[in-house]
PDB file of C-alpha atoms in Angstrom:
ATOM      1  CA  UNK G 956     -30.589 -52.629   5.899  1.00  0.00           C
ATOM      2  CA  UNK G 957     -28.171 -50.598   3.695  1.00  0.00           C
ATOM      3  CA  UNK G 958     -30.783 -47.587   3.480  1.00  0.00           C
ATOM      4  CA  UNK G 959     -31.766 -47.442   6.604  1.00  0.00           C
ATOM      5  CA  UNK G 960     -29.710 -44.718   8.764  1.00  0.00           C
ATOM      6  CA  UNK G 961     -29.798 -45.757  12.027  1.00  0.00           C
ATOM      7  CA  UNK G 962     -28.007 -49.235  10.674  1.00  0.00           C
ATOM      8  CA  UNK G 963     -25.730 -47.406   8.552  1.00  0.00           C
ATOM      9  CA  UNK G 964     -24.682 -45.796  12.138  1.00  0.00           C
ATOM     10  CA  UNK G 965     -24.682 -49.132  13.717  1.00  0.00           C
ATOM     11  CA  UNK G 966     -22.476 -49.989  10.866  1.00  0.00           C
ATOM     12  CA  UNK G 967     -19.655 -46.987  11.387  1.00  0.00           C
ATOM     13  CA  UNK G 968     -20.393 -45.917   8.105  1.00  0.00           C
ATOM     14  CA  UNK G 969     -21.938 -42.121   9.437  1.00  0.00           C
ATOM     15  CA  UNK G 970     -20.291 -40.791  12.552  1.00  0.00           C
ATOM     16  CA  UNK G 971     -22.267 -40.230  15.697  1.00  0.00           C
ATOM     17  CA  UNK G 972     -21.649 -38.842  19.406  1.00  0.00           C
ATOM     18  CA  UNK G 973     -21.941 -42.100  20.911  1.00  0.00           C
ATOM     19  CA  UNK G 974     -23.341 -41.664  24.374  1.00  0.00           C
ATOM     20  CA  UNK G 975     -23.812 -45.645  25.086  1.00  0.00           C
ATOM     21  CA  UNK G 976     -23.041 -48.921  23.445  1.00  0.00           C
ATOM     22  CA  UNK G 977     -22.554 -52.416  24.287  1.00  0.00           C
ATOM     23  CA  UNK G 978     -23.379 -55.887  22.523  1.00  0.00           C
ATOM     24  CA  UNK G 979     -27.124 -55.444  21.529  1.00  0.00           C
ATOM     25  CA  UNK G 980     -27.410 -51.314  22.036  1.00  0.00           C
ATOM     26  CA  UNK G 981     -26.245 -48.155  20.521  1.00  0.00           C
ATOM     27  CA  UNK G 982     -27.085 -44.236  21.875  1.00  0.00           C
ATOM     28  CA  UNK G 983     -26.286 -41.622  20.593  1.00  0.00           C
ATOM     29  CA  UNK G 984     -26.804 -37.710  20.633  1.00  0.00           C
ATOM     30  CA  UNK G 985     -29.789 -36.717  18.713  1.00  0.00           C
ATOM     31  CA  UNK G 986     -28.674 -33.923  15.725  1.00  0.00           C
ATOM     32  CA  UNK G 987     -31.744 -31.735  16.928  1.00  0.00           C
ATOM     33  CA  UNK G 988     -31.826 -32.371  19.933  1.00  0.00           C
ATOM     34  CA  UNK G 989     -35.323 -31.284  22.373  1.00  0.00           C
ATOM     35  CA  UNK G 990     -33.906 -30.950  25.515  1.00  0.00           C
ATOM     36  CA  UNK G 991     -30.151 -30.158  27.153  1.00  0.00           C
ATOM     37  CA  UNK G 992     -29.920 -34.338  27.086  1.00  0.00           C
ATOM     38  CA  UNK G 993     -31.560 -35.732  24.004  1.00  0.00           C
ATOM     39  CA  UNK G 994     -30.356 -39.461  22.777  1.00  0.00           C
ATOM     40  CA  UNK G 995     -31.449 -42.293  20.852  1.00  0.00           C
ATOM     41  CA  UNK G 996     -31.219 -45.377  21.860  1.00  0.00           C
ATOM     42  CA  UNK G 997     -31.416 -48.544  19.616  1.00  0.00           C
ATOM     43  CA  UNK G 998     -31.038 -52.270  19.287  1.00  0.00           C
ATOM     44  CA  UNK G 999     -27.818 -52.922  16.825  1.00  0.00           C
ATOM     45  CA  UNK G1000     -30.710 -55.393  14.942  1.00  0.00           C
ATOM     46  CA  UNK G1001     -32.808 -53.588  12.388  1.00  0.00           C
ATOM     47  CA  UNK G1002     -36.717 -53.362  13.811  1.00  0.00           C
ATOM     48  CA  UNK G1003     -38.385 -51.492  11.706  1.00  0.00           C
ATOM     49  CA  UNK G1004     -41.468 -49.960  14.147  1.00  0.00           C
ATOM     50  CA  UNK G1005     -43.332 -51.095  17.200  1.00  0.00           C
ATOM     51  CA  UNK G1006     -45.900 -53.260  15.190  1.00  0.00           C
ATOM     52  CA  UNK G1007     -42.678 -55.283  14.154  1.00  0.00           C
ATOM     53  CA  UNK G1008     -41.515 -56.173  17.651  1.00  0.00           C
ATOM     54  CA  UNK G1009     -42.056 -60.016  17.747  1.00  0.00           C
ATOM     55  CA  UNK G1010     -42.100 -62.249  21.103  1.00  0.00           C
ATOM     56  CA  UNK G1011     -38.380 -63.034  20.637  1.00  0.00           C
ATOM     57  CA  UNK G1012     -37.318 -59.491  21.366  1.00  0.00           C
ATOM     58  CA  UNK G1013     -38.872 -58.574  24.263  1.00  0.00           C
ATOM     59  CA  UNK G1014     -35.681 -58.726  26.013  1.00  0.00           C
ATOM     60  CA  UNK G1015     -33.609 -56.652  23.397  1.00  0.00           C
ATOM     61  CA  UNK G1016     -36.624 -54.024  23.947  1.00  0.00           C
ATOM     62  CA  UNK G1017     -36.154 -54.299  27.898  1.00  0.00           C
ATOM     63  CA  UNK G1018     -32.413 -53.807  27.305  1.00  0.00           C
ATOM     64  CA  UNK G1019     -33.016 -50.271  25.558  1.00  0.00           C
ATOM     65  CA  UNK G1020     -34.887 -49.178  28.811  1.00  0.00           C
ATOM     66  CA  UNK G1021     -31.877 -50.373  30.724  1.00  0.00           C
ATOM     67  CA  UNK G1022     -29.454 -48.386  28.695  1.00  0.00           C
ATOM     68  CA  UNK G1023     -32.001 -45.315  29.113  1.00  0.00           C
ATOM     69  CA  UNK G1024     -31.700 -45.824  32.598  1.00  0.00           C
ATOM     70  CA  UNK G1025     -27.791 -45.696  32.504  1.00  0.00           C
ATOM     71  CA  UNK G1026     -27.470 -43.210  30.681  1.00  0.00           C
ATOM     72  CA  UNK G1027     -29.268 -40.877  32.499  1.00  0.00           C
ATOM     73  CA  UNK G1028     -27.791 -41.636  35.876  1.00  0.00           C
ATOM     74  CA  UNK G1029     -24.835 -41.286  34.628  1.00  0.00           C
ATOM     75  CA  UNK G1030     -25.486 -37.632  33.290  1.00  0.00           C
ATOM     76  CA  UNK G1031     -26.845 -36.408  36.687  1.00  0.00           C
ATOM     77  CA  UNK G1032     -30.606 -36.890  35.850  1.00  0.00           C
ATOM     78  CA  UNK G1033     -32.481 -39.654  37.363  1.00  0.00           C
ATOM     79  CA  UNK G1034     -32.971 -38.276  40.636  1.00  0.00           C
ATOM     80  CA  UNK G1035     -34.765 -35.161  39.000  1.00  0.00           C
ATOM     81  CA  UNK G1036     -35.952 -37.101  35.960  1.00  0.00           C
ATOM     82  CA  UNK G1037     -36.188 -37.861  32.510  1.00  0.00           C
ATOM     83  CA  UNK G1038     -38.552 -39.279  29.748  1.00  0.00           C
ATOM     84  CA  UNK G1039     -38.169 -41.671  27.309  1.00  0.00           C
ATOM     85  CA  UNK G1040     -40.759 -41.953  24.419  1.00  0.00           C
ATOM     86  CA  UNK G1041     -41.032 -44.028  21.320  1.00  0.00           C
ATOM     87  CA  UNK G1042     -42.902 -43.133  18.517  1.00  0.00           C
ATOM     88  CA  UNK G1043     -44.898 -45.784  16.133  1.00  0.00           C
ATOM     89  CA  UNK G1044     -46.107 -44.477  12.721  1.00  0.00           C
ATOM     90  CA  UNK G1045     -45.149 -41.386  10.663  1.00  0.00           C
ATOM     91  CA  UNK G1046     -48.677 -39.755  12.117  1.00  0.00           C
ATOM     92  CA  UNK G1047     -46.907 -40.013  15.768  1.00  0.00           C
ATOM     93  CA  UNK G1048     -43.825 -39.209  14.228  1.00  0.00           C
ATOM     94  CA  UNK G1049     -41.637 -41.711  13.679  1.00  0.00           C
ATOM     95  CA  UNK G1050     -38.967 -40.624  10.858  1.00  0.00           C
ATOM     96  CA  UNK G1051     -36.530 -43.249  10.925  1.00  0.00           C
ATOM     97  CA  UNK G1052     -37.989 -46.633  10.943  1.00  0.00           C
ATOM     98  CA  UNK G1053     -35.783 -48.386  13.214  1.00  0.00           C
ATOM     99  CA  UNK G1054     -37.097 -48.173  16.879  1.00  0.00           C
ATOM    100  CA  UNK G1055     -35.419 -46.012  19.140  1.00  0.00           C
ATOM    101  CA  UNK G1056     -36.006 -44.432  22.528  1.00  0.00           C
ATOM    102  CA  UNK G1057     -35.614 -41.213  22.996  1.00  0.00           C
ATOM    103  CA  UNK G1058     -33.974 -39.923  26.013  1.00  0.00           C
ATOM    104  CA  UNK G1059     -34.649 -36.394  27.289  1.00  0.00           C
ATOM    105  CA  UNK G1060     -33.799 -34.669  30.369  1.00  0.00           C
ATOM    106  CA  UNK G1061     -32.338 -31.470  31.471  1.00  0.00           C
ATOM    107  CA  UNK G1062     -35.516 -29.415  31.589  1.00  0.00           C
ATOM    108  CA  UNK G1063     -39.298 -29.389  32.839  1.00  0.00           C
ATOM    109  CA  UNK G1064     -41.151 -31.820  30.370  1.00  0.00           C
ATOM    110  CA  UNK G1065     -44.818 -30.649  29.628  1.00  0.00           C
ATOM    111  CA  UNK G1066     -47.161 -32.909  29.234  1.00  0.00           C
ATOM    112  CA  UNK G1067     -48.932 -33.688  27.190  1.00  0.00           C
ATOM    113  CA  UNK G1068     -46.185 -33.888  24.990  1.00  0.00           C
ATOM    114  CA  UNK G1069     -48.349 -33.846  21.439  1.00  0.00           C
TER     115      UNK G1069
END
């Protein structure tokens, strides 16, 4: 997906702080970020939203929560905690569509988050 920016990442073409990355996953430092640790996480195959997820990639799904998990212990913040969220729909404000999970941690979280 040429226009799409989190594949044009995936891609090399636009530079980001790459937190995590292996064969099927990508994270990386969000640009405005919410919290002292804020990072996407996404599958290297372009999904467009939630309501595109098909049967076939529940495991690429599962391994973005893996990667979540990861990342955060290795920053210091599972033991206190962390939230991951993933929005589905410009009205719960998805901008990109390409899923991602974001990771934030460093602070108290409120909830609820809306």
């Amino acid at each position: 997906m040429s226009n799409c920016l989190f594949c044009r990442i995936v891609a090399g073409d636009i530079p980001a702080k790459i937190a995590y990355e292996d064969e099927d996953v990508i994270a990386f430092h969000d640009i405005n970020p919410q919290a002292p640790l804020h990072v996407l996480i996404i599958p290297r195959k372009h999904i467009a939203s939630i309501n595109d997820i098909q049967p076939e990639d529940a495991a690429l799904v599962g391994k973005l929560f893996l990667a979540a998990k990861h990342i955060a212990m290795e920053a210091g913040y599972a033991e206190n905690g962390y939230r991951v969220t993933m929005n589905c729909g410009a009205d719960a404000g998805q901008t990109v569509f390409h899923i991602h999970l974001h990771l934030l941690a460093g602070r108290e979280l409120g909830w609820p988050p809306g």
